[in-house]
Amino acid sequence: MAIPTFVDRVTLHVAAGAGGNGIASVHREKFKPLGGPDGGNGGHGGSVILRVAQDVTTLVDFHHEPHRRAGRGGHGAGSNRSGANGDDLVLNVPDGTVVSTQDGEVLADLVGVGTEMVIAQGGRGGLGNAALASSKRRAPGFALMGEPGEELTIVLELKVVADIGLVGFPSAGKSSLIAALSRARPKIADYPFTTLVPNLGVVTAGSTTFTVADVPGLIEGASEGRGLGHDFLRHVERCAALVHVIDCATVEPGRDPLTDLDVIERELSRYGGLEDRPRLVALNKTDVPDAAEIAGFVRDDLVARGLRVFEVSAASHQGLRELSFAMAAIVEAERAKKPQVEATRIVLRPQAEAGVGDEFTIEHKGGQWLVRGEKPTRWVRQTDFGNDEAVGFLADRLNRLGVEQRLLELGAEAGDDVVIGAEANAVVFDFDPQNVAGAELLGRRGEDLRLDPGTRRTNRERREELLARRAWEIAARDARERGEEPPEYVSPFADEDEDGEQSGEPADWTSFDEYDGVQVFEIGDDEDEVDDKQEDEQR
């Protein structure tokens, strides 16, 4: 199998690096077991960058390695240590590379050495619990996950940046002409389709330096797939002018300079986009006597069509000086019309899913409420759904954004499915508008009481349950010593029956400040007050 050395169109799969996860950590040291949250943030993932390099002339590297991935960000660590950012992946491409989607949408046209384009943005690193701490959430038991990097498939298409393009039939002498005008040394032989890839040469005429490119020979029916040249015509799209190289020494039946010119023009018309380019005609191989005679016959007809005609010979260099100066004049005129092109850095920022000006949109489709928007989608990606406290934090963020209020306005009812995120990895929630947002409802680290209020207690409730049981044990002991029936224990947080009423009343001793040396705190005590009392006892 032949290994290609020139590739001008490839399909490339790129993936940016994922962001590192934040970490939930608590500072610990001797005599200070709970020193506050100190979880560090995750590092950002690396991006995939396309950069125009001067020493790259083909896309063959991407033909051999079509899958490219940037480095991912490091995870956070304790002691407020953030993860390292992932390394960016810089892909060098030739000058004149067009970047498009598989559907044909052009994303960028990279022209000019040093021009850059961020084709895939790296994922953001997740925040650690130190960054998530606030006056209400002083010691979060969760951290945010890193976002995945962007992944997409793009098409790279090289369009050689040349000032003059040479077109013509196979063996018309295009490669010989470039070799005579410049120091380029393309393959030259006496059989058709010697040129299999575009050739590029640098020509100097007076004080003007410009580039000349040729494409594999065109033949009649090239637009229908015959020959090689039609696929390479993209390389003359950027040219300031086209030069028809016509073989005046051909001995093939049915061919003459005028017919050859008409065939090539017809193929250029079918390709499209080249109608506005100035045309020059180079009647080649005039060093052959018969060819010089034929060139003299057709010259007047070509001039009558409004074309500038030059009789040249790549072998003897006849007429090459006049042709090169004519090409230089066209190039100078075109350059004067265009502003100076500077190297630019292009960063693709996809438009928010909900559109400009809206943080999110909600659509009712298929019995589900579809929430679309950049922020809700990003927040869902950052949430660790194995941590109840993180899920509660997500609910608070969505509530503050106004998602719940908008759902109620649109007629959503409790129990409806709410879908947030991209279709490929969306998350489905049960709509519960009765959940109250706020960090003050947090229980043990990693838990949120709103998600399972029937089975989990706050620290204050657990302490009250323990103290109430101790007080009941003392009261039951004293009753037995007096020969009385001990009272029945009823929890201060008795379960509700089907009617919504408690199955029993809290025992009287739960309201005692002190019973036989045992401190019992009232159920209505504030949690901070309970913590203060416990701290005083330890002292």
Coordinates of C-alpha atoms in Angstrom, one line a residue:
M1 CA 0.0 0.0 0.0
A2 CA 1.4 3.4 -1.0
I3 CA 2.0 5.9 1.8
P4 CA 0.8 9.3 0.7
T5 CA 3.2 12.2 1.1
F6 CA 0.8 15.0 0.2
V7 CA -2.7 15.1 1.8
D8 CA -4.9 18.1 1.4
R9 CA -8.1 16.9 3.1
V10 CA -8.5 15.0 6.3
T11 CA -11.2 14.2 8.9
L12 CA -9.9 14.9 12.4
H13 CA -11.3 13.8 15.7
V14 CA -10.3 16.1 18.6
A15 CA -11.0 15.9 22.3
A16 CA -10.1 18.5 24.9
G17 CA -9.0 17.5 28.4
A18 CA -11.5 17.1 31.2
G19 CA -11.2 19.3 34.2
G20 CA -10.0 17.8 37.5
N21 CA -12.4 17.2 40.4
G22 CA -12.4 19.4 43.4
I23 CA -12.0 17.6 46.8
A24 CA -13.9 17.8 50.1
S25 CA -11.4 17.9 52.9
V26 CA -11.2 19.2 56.5
H27 CA -8.1 20.6 58.0
R28 CA -6.9 18.4 60.9
E29 CA -4.0 18.8 63.3
K30 CA -3.2 18.0 66.9
F31 CA -5.7 19.4 69.3
K32 CA -7.6 20.8 66.4
P33 CA -9.5 18.0 64.7
L34 CA -11.9 20.2 62.8
G35 CA -10.0 23.1 61.4
G36 CA -12.3 24.1 58.6
P37 CA -12.6 23.0 55.0
D38 CA -9.4 23.0 53.0
G39 CA -10.2 21.0 49.8
G40 CA -8.5 22.4 46.8
N41 CA -9.9 23.0 43.3
G42 CA -9.4 20.8 40.3
G43 CA -7.2 21.9 37.4
H44 CA -8.6 23.0 34.1
G45 CA -8.3 20.6 31.2
G46 CA -6.1 21.4 28.2
S47 CA -7.5 22.8 25.0
V48 CA -6.9 21.7 21.4
I49 CA -5.4 24.5 19.4
L50 CA -4.8 24.8 15.6
R51 CA -1.8 27.0 14.7
V52 CA -0.5 27.9 11.3
A53 CA 3.2 27.0 11.0
Q54 CA 5.5 28.1 8.3
D55 CA 7.3 24.8 7.9
V56 CA 4.2 22.7 7.4
T57 CA 2.9 22.2 3.9
T58 CA 0.6 19.2 4.1
L59 CA -1.9 17.5 6.3
V60 CA -0.3 14.1 6.1
D61 CA 0.4 13.9 9.8
F62 CA -3.3 14.0 10.6
H63 CA -4.0 11.4 7.9
H64 CA -1.8 8.9 9.9
E65 CA -3.1 10.0 13.3
P66 CA -6.7 11.3 13.0
H67 CA -7.5 11.1 16.8
R68 CA -5.9 13.8 19.0
R69 CA -6.6 14.5 22.7
A70 CA -5.3 17.2 25.1
G71 CA -4.2 16.6 28.7
R72 CA -6.7 16.4 31.5
G73 CA -6.6 18.6 34.6
G74 CA -5.4 17.2 37.9
H75 CA -7.7 16.6 40.9
G76 CA -7.6 18.9 43.9
A77 CA -6.1 17.8 47.2
G78 CA -6.2 18.7 50.9
S79 CA -4.4 21.7 52.5
N80 CA -5.9 24.0 49.8
R81 CA -3.8 22.4 47.0
S82 CA -5.2 22.8 43.5
G83 CA -4.7 20.3 40.8
A84 CA -2.4 21.1 37.8
N85 CA -3.9 22.4 34.6
G86 CA -3.8 20.0 31.7
D87 CA -1.4 20.6 28.8
D88 CA -2.8 22.3 25.7
L89 CA -2.4 20.3 22.5
V90 CA -1.1 22.5 19.7
L91 CA -1.6 21.1 16.2
N92 CA 0.5 22.8 13.5
V93 CA -1.3 23.1 10.1
P94 CA -0.3 24.6 6.8
D95 CA -1.1 28.2 5.8
G96 CA -4.4 28.3 4.0
T97 CA -6.2 25.5 6.0
V98 CA -10.0 25.7 6.1
V99 CA -11.7 24.2 9.2
S100 CA -15.3 23.0 8.8
T101 CA -17.8 20.7 10.3
Q102 CA -18.8 17.4 8.7
D103 CA -21.9 19.1 7.5
G104 CA -19.8 21.6 5.5
E105 CA -20.2 24.6 7.9
V106 CA -17.0 26.6 7.7
L107 CA -15.6 27.4 11.2
A108 CA -12.5 29.3 10.3
D109 CA -10.1 30.0 7.4
L110 CA -6.6 30.0 8.9
V111 CA -4.4 32.3 6.8
G112 CA -1.1 33.8 8.0
V113 CA 1.7 32.3 10.0
G114 CA 1.0 32.3 13.7
T115 CA -2.8 32.4 13.4
E116 CA -4.4 30.2 16.1
M117 CA -7.8 28.7 16.7
V118 CA -9.0 27.0 19.8
I119 CA -11.1 24.3 18.2
A120 CA -11.9 22.4 21.4
Q121 CA -12.1 24.1 24.8
G122 CA -10.8 22.2 27.9
G123 CA -13.2 21.5 30.7
R124 CA -13.3 23.7 33.8
G125 CA -11.9 22.3 37.0
G126 CA -14.4 21.6 39.9
L127 CA -14.3 23.8 43.0
G128 CA -13.2 22.2 46.3
N129 CA -15.2 22.6 49.5
A130 CA -12.9 25.4 50.7
A131 CA -14.1 27.5 47.7
L132 CA -17.7 26.5 48.3
A133 CA -17.8 27.5 52.0
S134 CA -20.0 30.4 53.0
S135 CA -21.5 32.0 56.1
K136 CA -24.4 29.6 55.9
R137 CA -22.5 26.6 54.6
R138 CA -19.3 26.7 56.7
A139 CA -18.1 23.1 56.2
P140 CA -19.4 21.7 53.0
G141 CA -19.2 17.9 52.8
F142 CA -19.0 17.9 49.0
A143 CA -17.0 19.4 46.1
L144 CA -17.8 20.0 42.4
M145 CA -16.7 17.7 39.7
G146 CA -14.7 18.8 36.7
E147 CA -16.4 19.4 33.4
P148 CA -15.6 17.1 30.5
G149 CA -13.7 18.7 27.6
E150 CA -15.3 19.4 24.2
E151 CA -15.2 16.6 21.7
L152 CA -15.9 17.1 18.0
T153 CA -15.1 15.9 14.5
I154 CA -13.8 18.5 12.0
V155 CA -12.7 18.5 8.4
L156 CA -9.4 20.1 7.5
E157 CA -9.0 21.2 3.9
L158 CA -5.9 22.7 2.6
K159 CA -6.1 25.5 0.0
V160 CA -2.6 26.5 -1.0
V161 CA -1.9 30.2 -0.6
A162 CA -0.6 31.1 -4.0
D163 CA -0.7 34.3 -6.0
I164 CA -0.9 32.7 -9.5
G165 CA -2.4 29.5 -10.5
L166 CA -1.5 27.5 -13.6
V167 CA -4.2 25.4 -15.3
G168 CA -4.2 23.3 -18.4
F169 CA -4.3 19.9 -20.0
P170 CA -1.9 17.1 -18.9
S171 CA 1.6 17.4 -20.4
A172 CA 1.0 21.1 -21.3
G173 CA 4.3 22.0 -19.6
K174 CA 3.0 23.5 -16.3
S175 CA 5.6 21.8 -14.2
S176 CA 8.4 22.8 -16.7
L177 CA 7.2 26.4 -16.6
I178 CA 7.4 26.5 -12.7
A179 CA 10.9 24.9 -12.9
A180 CA 12.0 27.6 -15.4
L181 CA 10.5 30.5 -13.5
S182 CA 11.6 29.5 -10.0
R183 CA 13.9 27.1 -8.1
A184 CA 11.1 24.5 -7.6
R185 CA 12.0 21.1 -9.0
P186 CA 8.8 19.2 -9.6
K187 CA 8.7 15.8 -11.4
I188 CA 8.8 16.3 -15.1
A189 CA 8.3 13.4 -17.6
D190 CA 6.9 12.9 -21.2
Y191 CA 3.7 11.1 -20.2
P192 CA 0.3 12.5 -19.0
F193 CA -0.5 13.0 -15.3
T194 CA 3.1 13.2 -14.2
T195 CA 2.0 15.7 -11.6
L196 CA 0.0 14.0 -8.9
V197 CA 0.0 16.7 -6.3
P198 CA 0.0 20.5 -6.5
N199 CA 3.5 22.2 -7.0
L200 CA 4.4 25.5 -5.5
G201 CA 7.2 27.8 -6.7
V202 CA 8.5 31.3 -5.7
V203 CA 9.1 33.7 -8.5
T204 CA 10.8 37.1 -8.4
A205 CA 10.0 39.8 -11.0
G206 CA 11.7 43.1 -10.3
S207 CA 10.9 44.0 -6.7
T208 CA 7.9 41.8 -6.5
T209 CA 8.1 38.3 -5.1
F210 CA 5.1 36.0 -5.5
T211 CA 4.2 32.3 -5.5
V212 CA 2.9 30.2 -8.5
A213 CA 1.0 26.9 -8.1
D214 CA -0.1 24.3 -10.6
V215 CA -2.6 21.5 -10.3
P216 CA -2.7 18.1 -11.9
G217 CA -3.8 18.3 -15.5
L218 CA -7.5 18.9 -16.3
I219 CA -9.3 17.0 -19.0
E220 CA -12.8 17.1 -20.5
G221 CA -15.2 15.6 -18.0
A222 CA -13.0 16.3 -15.0
S223 CA -16.1 17.7 -13.1
E224 CA -17.7 14.2 -13.5
G225 CA -14.7 12.5 -11.9
R226 CA -12.4 12.0 -14.9
G227 CA -8.7 12.6 -14.3
L228 CA -7.1 14.1 -11.2
G229 CA -7.2 17.9 -11.6
H230 CA -10.7 18.7 -10.6
D231 CA -10.2 17.6 -7.0
F232 CA -7.2 19.9 -6.7
L233 CA -8.7 23.1 -8.1
R234 CA -9.3 24.2 -4.5
H235 CA -5.6 25.2 -4.5
V236 CA -6.1 27.9 -7.0
E237 CA -9.2 29.4 -5.3
R238 CA -7.0 32.0 -3.5
C239 CA -5.0 33.0 -6.6
A240 CA -5.1 36.5 -7.8
A241 CA -5.0 35.3 -11.5
L242 CA -5.1 32.2 -13.6
V243 CA -2.7 31.4 -16.4
H244 CA -3.8 29.0 -19.1
V245 CA -0.8 27.0 -20.2
I246 CA -1.6 25.7 -23.7
D247 CA 0.4 23.1 -25.5
C248 CA 1.0 24.3 -29.1
A249 CA 3.0 21.2 -30.0
T250 CA 0.5 18.5 -29.3
V251 CA -0.1 15.9 -31.9
E252 CA -3.3 14.5 -30.4
P253 CA -6.2 14.4 -32.9
G254 CA -9.0 16.9 -32.2
R255 CA -6.9 19.2 -30.1
D256 CA -5.8 22.8 -30.9
P257 CA -5.1 25.8 -28.6
L258 CA -8.6 27.3 -29.0
T259 CA -10.4 24.0 -28.3
D260 CA -8.1 23.3 -25.3
L261 CA -8.9 26.8 -23.9
D262 CA -12.7 26.3 -24.3
V263 CA -12.5 22.8 -22.5
I264 CA -10.5 24.2 -19.6
E265 CA -12.8 27.2 -19.2
R266 CA -15.9 24.9 -19.2
E267 CA -14.4 22.8 -16.4
L268 CA -13.5 25.9 -14.4
S269 CA -17.1 27.1 -14.8
R270 CA -18.5 23.8 -13.6
Y271 CA -16.2 24.0 -10.5
G272 CA -17.4 27.6 -9.8
G273 CA -16.0 30.5 -7.9
L274 CA -13.2 31.4 -10.3
E275 CA -15.1 33.6 -12.8
D276 CA -13.7 36.9 -11.4
R277 CA -10.1 35.9 -11.7
P278 CA -8.0 37.7 -14.4
R279 CA -6.8 35.3 -17.1
L280 CA -3.5 35.2 -18.9
V281 CA -2.7 32.8 -21.8
A282 CA 0.8 31.2 -22.1
L283 CA 1.2 29.5 -25.6
N284 CA 3.9 27.0 -24.5
K285 CA 6.6 25.0 -26.4
T286 CA 7.1 27.7 -29.1
D287 CA 10.7 26.5 -29.4
V288 CA 9.3 23.8 -31.7
P289 CA 8.8 25.3 -35.2
D290 CA 5.4 23.9 -35.8
A291 CA 4.2 25.1 -32.4
A292 CA 5.5 28.6 -33.1
E293 CA 3.5 28.6 -36.3
I294 CA 0.3 27.5 -34.6
A295 CA 0.8 30.1 -31.9
G296 CA 1.0 32.8 -34.5
F297 CA -2.3 31.6 -36.1
V298 CA -4.4 31.6 -32.9
R299 CA -2.8 34.7 -31.2
D300 CA -5.2 37.2 -32.9
D301 CA -8.3 35.1 -32.0
L302 CA -7.2 35.0 -28.3
V303 CA -6.5 38.7 -28.2
A304 CA -10.0 39.3 -29.7
R305 CA -11.5 37.5 -26.7
G306 CA -9.8 40.1 -24.5
L307 CA -7.0 37.9 -23.2
R308 CA -3.3 38.8 -22.8
V309 CA -1.3 36.3 -24.7
F310 CA 2.4 35.3 -24.3
E311 CA 4.4 33.0 -26.5
V312 CA 6.7 31.2 -24.2
S313 CA 9.1 28.2 -24.1
A314 CA 10.1 26.5 -20.8
A315 CA 13.0 24.9 -22.6
S316 CA 14.5 28.1 -24.2
H317 CA 13.1 30.6 -21.6
Q318 CA 11.6 32.5 -24.5
G319 CA 8.9 35.0 -23.3
L320 CA 9.3 34.0 -19.6
R321 CA 10.5 37.5 -18.5
E322 CA 7.4 39.2 -20.0
L323 CA 5.1 36.6 -18.5
S324 CA 6.6 36.9 -15.0
F325 CA 6.3 40.7 -15.0
A326 CA 2.7 40.5 -16.2
M327 CA 1.9 38.2 -13.4
A328 CA 3.8 40.5 -10.9
A329 CA 1.7 43.5 -12.0
I330 CA -1.6 41.6 -11.3
V331 CA -0.3 40.4 -7.9
E332 CA 0.7 43.9 -6.9
A333 CA -2.7 45.3 -7.9
E334 CA -4.5 42.7 -5.9
R335 CA -2.3 43.2 -2.8
A336 CA -2.9 46.9 -2.9
K337 CA -6.7 46.2 -2.6
K338 CA -6.4 44.1 0.5
P339 CA -5.6 45.3 4.0
Q340 CA -2.6 44.0 5.8
V341 CA -3.4 40.6 7.2
E342 CA -2.1 40.1 10.8
A343 CA -1.9 36.8 12.7
T344 CA -4.9 36.3 14.8
R345 CA -6.0 34.0 17.5
I346 CA -9.5 32.6 17.0
V347 CA -11.4 31.2 19.9
L348 CA -14.7 29.4 19.2
R349 CA -17.4 30.2 21.8
P350 CA -20.5 28.3 21.1
Q351 CA -23.7 30.2 21.5
A352 CA -25.7 29.5 24.7
E353 CA -28.3 26.8 24.1
A354 CA -31.1 29.0 25.2
G355 CA -30.0 31.9 22.9
V356 CA -28.6 35.3 23.5
G357 CA -30.1 37.1 26.6
D358 CA -31.7 34.0 28.2
E359 CA -30.1 32.0 30.9
F360 CA -32.3 29.0 30.2
T361 CA -35.5 28.0 28.3
I362 CA -38.1 25.4 29.2
E363 CA -40.1 23.4 26.8
H364 CA -42.8 20.8 27.4
K365 CA -42.3 17.9 25.1
G366 CA -43.3 14.2 25.3
G367 CA -44.7 14.6 28.8
Q368 CA -41.4 16.0 30.1
W369 CA -40.2 19.5 30.9
L370 CA -36.9 20.1 29.0
V371 CA -34.7 22.7 30.6
R372 CA -32.0 24.0 28.2
G373 CA -29.3 26.6 29.0
E374 CA -25.6 26.9 29.5
K375 CA -25.7 27.3 33.2
P376 CA -28.1 24.5 34.2
T377 CA -26.2 22.1 31.8
R378 CA -22.9 23.0 33.3
W379 CA -24.1 22.7 36.9
V380 CA -25.5 19.3 36.2
R381 CA -22.1 18.2 34.8
Q382 CA -20.4 19.4 37.9
T383 CA -22.7 17.6 40.4
D384 CA -21.7 14.4 42.1
F385 CA -25.1 12.6 42.3
G386 CA -23.7 10.1 44.8
N387 CA -23.5 12.9 47.4
D388 CA -26.9 14.1 48.7
E389 CA -25.5 17.4 49.9
A390 CA -24.1 18.1 46.4
V391 CA -27.6 17.4 44.9
G392 CA -29.1 19.8 47.4
F393 CA -26.6 22.4 46.4
L394 CA -27.6 21.9 42.8
A395 CA -31.3 22.4 43.8
D396 CA -30.4 25.7 45.5
R397 CA -28.6 27.0 42.4
L398 CA -31.4 26.1 40.1
N399 CA -33.9 27.7 42.5
R400 CA -31.9 30.9 42.6
L401 CA -31.7 30.9 38.8
G402 CA -35.5 30.8 38.7
V403 CA -36.0 27.4 37.2
E404 CA -38.6 26.3 39.7
Q405 CA -40.6 29.5 39.5
R406 CA -40.7 29.3 35.7
L407 CA -41.8 25.6 35.9
L408 CA -44.7 26.6 38.2
E409 CA -45.7 29.5 35.9
L410 CA -45.8 27.1 33.0
G411 CA -48.1 24.6 34.8
A412 CA -45.6 22.0 36.0
E413 CA -47.0 19.8 38.8
A414 CA -45.3 17.8 41.6
G415 CA -44.0 14.5 40.2
D416 CA -43.5 15.7 36.6
D417 CA -40.2 14.7 34.9
V418 CA -37.8 17.6 34.5
V419 CA -34.9 16.9 32.1
I420 CA -31.7 19.1 32.3
G421 CA -28.7 18.7 30.2
A422 CA -27.8 17.7 26.6
E423 CA -29.8 15.0 25.1
A424 CA -26.9 12.5 25.1
N425 CA -26.4 12.6 28.8
A426 CA -29.4 14.5 30.3
V427 CA -30.4 14.0 33.9
V428 CA -34.1 13.4 34.8
F429 CA -35.5 14.9 38.1
D430 CA -38.9 14.5 39.8
F431 CA -40.3 18.0 40.2
D432 CA -40.9 18.7 43.9
P433 CA -41.7 22.4 44.4
Q434 CA -42.2 21.9 48.1
N435 CA -38.5 21.5 48.7
V436 CA -37.2 24.6 50.5
A437 CA -33.8 25.9 49.3
G438 CA -31.2 26.9 51.8
A439 CA -28.0 25.6 53.3
E440 CA -29.5 25.7 56.9
L441 CA -31.2 22.4 56.2
L442 CA -28.0 20.4 55.9
G443 CA -27.5 17.4 58.2
R444 CA -24.4 15.2 58.4
R445 CA -21.6 15.8 56.0
G446 CA -22.6 14.6 52.6
E447 CA -26.3 14.6 53.4
D448 CA -29.2 16.9 52.7
L449 CA -32.3 16.4 54.9
R450 CA -34.6 17.6 52.1
L451 CA -33.9 14.4 50.1
D452 CA -35.0 12.0 52.9
P453 CA -36.6 13.9 55.8
G454 CA -38.3 10.8 57.3
T455 CA -35.2 8.8 58.2
R456 CA -32.4 11.4 58.9
R457 CA -32.0 13.7 61.9
T458 CA -30.0 16.8 62.4
N459 CA -27.2 16.7 65.0
R460 CA -29.5 18.6 67.4
E461 CA -32.3 16.1 66.9
R462 CA -30.1 13.2 67.6
R463 CA -28.8 14.8 70.8
E464 CA -32.3 15.5 72.0
E465 CA -33.3 11.9 71.3
L466 CA -30.4 10.6 73.3
L467 CA -31.0 13.0 76.3
A468 CA -34.7 12.2 76.3
R469 CA -34.0 8.5 76.5
R470 CA -31.5 9.0 79.4
A471 CA -34.1 11.1 81.3
W472 CA -36.7 8.4 80.7
E473 CA -34.4 5.7 82.0
I474 CA -33.9 7.7 85.3
A475 CA -37.6 8.3 85.7
A476 CA -38.4 4.7 85.0
R477 CA -35.9 3.6 87.6
D478 CA -37.3 5.9 90.3
A479 CA -40.8 4.7 89.5
R480 CA -39.8 1.1 90.0
E481 CA -38.1 2.0 93.3
R482 CA -41.4 3.5 94.5
G483 CA -43.3 0.4 93.4
E484 CA -45.1 2.3 90.6
E485 CA -45.6 1.4 87.0
P486 CA -42.8 2.9 84.9
P487 CA -44.0 5.4 82.2
E488 CA -44.0 4.4 78.5
Y489 CA -41.2 6.0 76.5
V490 CA -42.3 8.2 73.6
S491 CA -39.7 9.7 71.3
P492 CA -39.8 13.5 70.9
F493 CA -39.9 12.8 67.2
A494 CA -42.6 10.2 67.1
D495 CA -43.6 8.9 63.6
E496 CA -46.8 10.2 62.1
D497 CA -49.7 7.9 61.4
E498 CA -51.8 7.9 58.2
D499 CA -53.8 10.9 59.4
G500 CA -50.6 12.9 59.8
E501 CA -50.8 13.0 63.6
Q502 CA -48.0 11.8 65.9
S503 CA -48.6 8.4 67.5
G504 CA -47.8 9.7 70.9
E505 CA -46.9 12.8 72.9
P506 CA -43.4 13.6 73.9
A507 CA -42.7 12.6 77.6
D508 CA -42.9 15.4 80.2
W509 CA -39.3 15.0 81.2
T510 CA -38.1 16.3 77.8
S511 CA -38.9 19.8 79.0
F512 CA -36.9 19.5 82.3
D513 CA -33.8 21.7 82.5
E514 CA -32.1 19.2 84.8
Y515 CA -33.3 15.9 86.3
D516 CA -31.3 14.2 89.0
G517 CA -28.0 15.7 87.7
V518 CA -28.7 14.9 84.0
Q519 CA -29.0 18.0 81.8
V520 CA -31.9 17.7 79.3
F521 CA -32.2 20.5 76.7
E522 CA -35.6 21.6 75.5
I523 CA -36.7 20.5 72.0
G524 CA -37.0 24.2 70.9
D525 CA -33.3 25.0 71.7
D526 CA -31.4 26.6 68.9
E527 CA -28.8 24.4 67.4
D528 CA -26.0 27.0 68.0
E529 CA -27.0 27.2 71.6
V530 CA -26.8 23.4 72.0
D531 CA -23.3 23.5 70.4
D532 CA -22.3 26.2 72.9
K533 CA -23.5 24.2 75.8
Q534 CA -21.7 21.1 74.7
E535 CA -18.5 23.1 74.2
D536 CA -18.9 24.5 77.8
E537 CA -19.2 21.0 79.1
Q538 CA -16.0 19.9 77.4
R539 CA -14.2 22.8 78.9

